[in-house]
Coordinates of C-alpha atoms in Angstrom, one line a residue:
M1 CA -4.9 -14.4 4.5
R2 CA -6.1 -11.0 3.3
P3 CA -8.0 -8.3 5.2
P4 CA -11.6 -7.5 4.3
P5 CA -12.1 -4.6 1.8
G6 CA -13.2 -1.2 3.1
Q7 CA -12.0 -1.9 6.6
L8 CA -8.3 -2.3 7.0
A9 CA -6.1 0.4 5.5
M10 CA -2.6 -0.9 6.1
F11 CA 0.2 -0.3 3.6
D12 CA 0.7 2.6 1.3
A13 CA 4.0 2.4 -0.6
P14 CA 4.5 5.2 -3.2
A15 CA 6.7 4.3 -6.1
P16 CA 10.2 5.7 -5.7
G17 CA 11.2 8.7 -7.8
R18 CA 7.7 10.1 -8.1
E19 CA 7.4 13.4 -6.2
P20 CA 3.7 14.4 -5.7
A21 CA 2.4 17.8 -6.0
R22 CA 2.1 19.9 -2.8
S23 CA -1.4 19.6 -1.5
R24 CA -3.7 22.4 -0.5
L25 CA -7.4 23.0 -0.4
P26 CA -8.7 24.5 -3.7
S27 CA -9.9 28.1 -3.5
R28 CA -13.4 28.7 -2.2
E29 CA -14.5 30.2 -5.5
D30 CA -13.3 27.0 -7.3
A31 CA -14.4 24.5 -4.7
L32 CA -18.0 25.6 -3.8
P33 CA -19.7 25.0 -7.2
R34 CA -17.9 21.7 -7.7
A35 CA -18.7 20.6 -4.1
A36 CA -22.3 21.6 -4.6
E37 CA -22.5 19.6 -7.8
L38 CA -20.9 16.5 -6.2
A39 CA -23.3 16.7 -3.2
R40 CA -26.2 17.0 -5.7
C41 CA -25.1 13.9 -7.6
V42 CA -24.5 11.8 -4.4
S43 CA -27.9 13.0 -3.0
A44 CA -29.7 12.0 -6.2
L45 CA -28.1 8.5 -6.1
L46 CA -28.9 8.0 -2.4
G47 CA -32.4 9.6 -2.6
Q48 CA -31.8 11.8 0.5
P49 CA -30.1 15.1 1.3
V50 CA -26.3 15.1 1.5
H51 CA -24.5 17.8 3.6
L52 CA -21.0 17.8 2.2
R53 CA -17.8 19.2 3.8
L54 CA -14.5 19.2 2.1
T55 CA -11.3 18.3 4.1
D56 CA -7.6 18.0 3.7
N57 CA -7.4 15.2 6.2
R58 CA -4.7 12.7 5.3
A59 CA -5.8 10.0 7.8
T60 CA -9.5 9.8 6.7
L61 CA -10.4 10.6 3.1
V62 CA -14.0 9.6 3.4
S63 CA -16.3 9.5 6.4
Y64 CA -20.0 9.9 6.9
R65 CA -22.7 10.1 9.5
R66 CA -26.4 9.5 9.0
L67 CA -28.6 12.2 10.4
P68 CA -32.4 12.5 10.7
D69 CA -32.4 15.0 7.8
G70 CA -29.9 13.2 5.5
V71 CA -26.2 12.3 5.5
R72 CA -23.3 14.4 6.7
L73 CA -20.4 13.5 4.4
R74 CA -16.8 14.5 5.0
L75 CA -14.7 14.1 1.8
H76 CA -11.1 14.9 0.9
H77 CA -11.0 17.5 -1.8
L78 CA -9.3 15.1 -4.3
F79 CA -12.8 13.6 -4.8
L80 CA -13.9 16.9 -6.5
D81 CA -12.3 15.5 -9.6
A82 CA -13.8 12.0 -9.3
P83 CA -15.3 10.5 -12.5
D84 CA -18.9 9.2 -12.5
P85 CA -18.0 5.6 -11.6
V86 CA -16.2 6.8 -8.5
V87 CA -19.1 9.1 -7.5
R88 CA -21.5 6.1 -7.9
A89 CA -19.2 4.0 -5.8
L90 CA -19.1 6.8 -3.2
A91 CA -22.9 6.7 -3.0
R92 CA -23.0 2.9 -2.7
Y93 CA -20.3 3.1 0.1
V94 CA -22.4 5.6 2.1
A95 CA -25.4 3.4 1.5
G96 CA -23.6 0.5 3.3
D97 CA -21.9 -1.4 0.4
T98 CA -18.4 -1.8 1.9
A99 CA -17.1 -3.5 -1.2
S100 CA -17.4 -0.2 -3.0
G101 CA -14.6 1.1 -0.8
E102 CA -12.2 -0.7 -3.1
V103 CA -13.1 1.7 -5.9
L104 CA -12.6 4.7 -3.6
E105 CA -9.3 3.3 -2.4
A106 CA -8.0 2.7 -5.9
F107 CA -9.0 6.3 -6.9
S108 CA -7.3 7.8 -3.8
H109 CA -4.2 5.7 -4.3
A110 CA -3.9 6.9 -7.9
H111 CA -4.2 10.5 -6.7
Q112 CA -2.1 10.2 -3.5
G113 CA 0.0 13.2 -4.7
Q114 CA -3.0 15.4 -3.7
V115 CA -2.9 14.2 -0.1
R116 CA -0.7 16.2 2.2
R117 CA 2.2 14.7 4.1
E118 CA 1.6 13.7 7.6
R119 CA 4.5 15.6 9.1
R120 CA 7.2 18.1 8.2
P121 CA 10.1 16.4 6.3
G122 CA 13.2 16.1 8.5
A123 CA 11.3 16.1 11.8
P124 CA 12.4 13.0 13.8
L125 CA 10.0 10.1 14.2
R126 CA 9.1 9.0 17.8
T127 CA 10.5 5.5 18.2
R128 CA 9.9 4.6 21.8
G129 CA 6.3 3.9 22.8
R130 CA 4.7 2.8 26.0
C131 CA 5.0 -0.9 25.1
F132 CA 7.2 -1.2 22.0
D133 CA 10.5 0.4 21.1
L134 CA 10.4 0.5 17.3
K135 CA 14.1 1.4 17.1
A136 CA 14.9 -2.0 18.6
V137 CA 12.4 -3.7 16.4
H138 CA 13.9 -2.1 13.3
A139 CA 17.5 -3.1 14.3
R140 CA 16.5 -6.7 15.0
L141 CA 14.5 -7.2 11.8
D142 CA 17.2 -5.5 9.7
A143 CA 19.8 -7.9 11.0
A144 CA 17.6 -11.0 10.7
Y145 CA 16.1 -10.4 7.3
F146 CA 17.9 -7.6 5.4
D147 CA 21.6 -7.8 6.2
G148 CA 21.7 -4.2 7.2
R149 CA 20.3 -2.9 3.9
V150 CA 17.4 -0.9 5.5
R151 CA 19.4 0.6 8.4
A152 CA 19.0 4.1 6.9
V153 CA 15.2 3.8 6.9
E154 CA 13.5 5.6 9.8
V155 CA 10.9 3.7 11.7
G156 CA 8.6 5.3 14.3
W157 CA 5.1 5.8 15.6
A158 CA 2.6 7.9 13.6
R159 CA 0.8 10.8 15.2
R160 CA -2.1 9.8 17.5
P161 CA -5.4 10.8 15.8
G162 CA -8.4 12.2 17.6
R163 CA -10.2 9.9 20.0
R164 CA -13.1 8.5 18.0
T165 CA -14.1 5.3 16.4
R166 CA -12.9 5.1 12.8
R167 CA -14.4 3.1 9.9
T168 CA -10.9 2.4 8.6
I169 CA -7.4 2.4 10.2
H170 CA -4.1 2.8 8.5
L171 CA -1.9 0.5 10.6
G172 CA 1.4 1.1 9.0
G173 CA 3.2 1.9 5.8
Y174 CA 6.4 2.9 4.0
D175 CA 6.9 6.3 2.5
A176 CA 9.5 6.1 -0.3
R177 CA 9.8 9.9 -0.6
L178 CA 10.8 10.3 3.0
R179 CA 12.4 6.8 3.5
E180 CA 10.4 6.2 6.6
V181 CA 8.0 3.6 8.1
R182 CA 5.2 4.8 10.4
V183 CA 3.1 2.5 12.6
H184 CA -0.2 3.4 14.1
P185 CA -0.1 4.1 17.9
A186 CA -3.2 1.9 18.4
L187 CA -0.7 -1.0 18.3
D188 CA 1.3 0.3 21.1
R189 CA -0.8 -1.4 23.8
P190 CA -0.1 -4.3 26.2
H191 CA -2.5 -6.8 24.6
V192 CA -0.9 -6.5 21.1
P193 CA 1.4 -9.4 20.5
A194 CA 5.0 -8.5 19.7
F195 CA 5.0 -10.6 16.6
V196 CA 2.1 -8.5 15.1
V197 CA 4.2 -5.3 15.4
D198 CA 7.2 -7.2 14.1
F199 CA 5.2 -8.3 11.0
L200 CA 3.9 -4.8 10.2
V201 CA 7.4 -3.3 10.4
F202 CA 8.9 -6.2 8.5
H203 CA 6.4 -5.8 5.7
A204 CA 7.0 -2.1 5.4
L205 CA 10.8 -2.6 5.5
L206 CA 10.4 -5.2 2.7
H207 CA 8.8 -2.5 0.6
A208 CA 11.8 -0.2 1.4
D209 CA 14.4 -2.9 0.5
L210 CA 12.8 -3.7 -2.9
S211 CA 12.3 -0.1 -3.7
A212 CA 15.9 0.7 -2.9
T213 CA 17.2 -2.0 -5.1
D214 CA 14.7 -1.2 -7.9
A215 CA 13.8 -4.9 -7.9
A216 CA 10.1 -4.1 -8.0
Q217 CA 7.7 -1.2 -8.0
D218 CA 5.8 -2.8 -5.2
V219 CA 2.6 -1.1 -3.9
H220 CA -0.4 -2.1 -1.8
D221 CA -3.7 -0.5 -2.3
A222 CA -5.3 1.3 0.7
S223 CA -7.3 -1.8 1.8
G224 CA -4.0 -3.6 2.4
R225 CA -4.4 -6.2 -0.4
C226 CA -1.6 -7.1 -2.7
A227 CA -1.9 -4.8 -5.7
A228 CA -1.4 -6.0 -9.3
E229 CA 2.2 -4.8 -9.2
H230 CA 3.0 -6.9 -6.2
T231 CA 5.6 -9.3 -7.5
P232 CA 6.3 -13.0 -6.7
T233 CA 9.6 -11.9 -5.3
F234 CA 7.9 -9.8 -2.7
L235 CA 5.5 -12.6 -1.8
A236 CA 8.2 -15.1 -1.5
R237 CA 10.3 -12.9 0.7
E238 CA 7.2 -12.0 2.8
A239 CA 6.6 -15.8 3.4
A240 CA 9.9 -15.9 5.2
F241 CA 8.3 -14.2 8.2
P242 CA 7.4 -17.2 10.4
L243 CA 4.2 -15.8 11.9
R244 CA 2.7 -14.0 8.9
E245 CA -0.6 -15.9 8.9
A246 CA -0.9 -15.6 12.7
A247 CA -0.3 -11.9 12.5
W248 CA -3.0 -11.4 9.8
R249 CA -5.4 -13.5 11.8
W250 CA -4.9 -11.5 15.0
L251 CA -5.3 -8.2 13.1
L252 CA -8.6 -9.3 11.6
E253 CA -9.9 -10.6 14.9
N254 CA -9.0 -7.4 16.7
L255 CA -9.9 -4.9 14.0
A256 CA -12.8 -3.4 15.9
S257 CA -10.8 -2.7 19.0
L258 CA -8.0 -1.2 17.0
R259 CA -10.4 1.2 15.3
R260 CA -11.6 2.3 18.7
G261 CA -8.1 2.8 20.0

């Protein structure tokens, strides 16, 4: 079972050995004319005014709000360099075509080096939540499925975002640069089944295990779908998780509440 495009942003596993450039907002002198041109292009495609604001927000690369006088668009600065097909996909996405989100996700994944890291390298991850202890989950899964090979990977809760309803939610992922797995805190709630948290951590640890052994350059795109590089080896090993389909089904059925949480 696969999540619907443009809604569920689950796994982001950068290829090992690839160190991205340090991200920062471009200078005002450089950004203003490029942002104005991008806003003009999107406005022409939509047929209504677009009020564009650039961000360096790692969690939400694209968001918009319809207003009486047009559209307020918040966009990560990496889209300043977007080619025409991506700009057109951006306009279609704002117009309500969620399938166009796949183009935006592919572009952002290809340029993920421009997206800042979520936390300072070396800072410890928080493992104990209100309902789930990810340190215990990590240890149990490592013993059951990985024979201790992913013991050195850190697993913890991501930072809690601002309290607002999101169009997408990044539920969890493995960062090969930092050798760590982060899980969204929206899953640290009493109604979330333990097997769902187990599956998300297991999937991310599987990325870590295959990356460490160089058995595959496994990546997921930002919609959570298996990317072209996802190998049969990964899929076969993922199938060993006994409640994989049930976990996907629960995530899809509860996506709206997770985005609110």
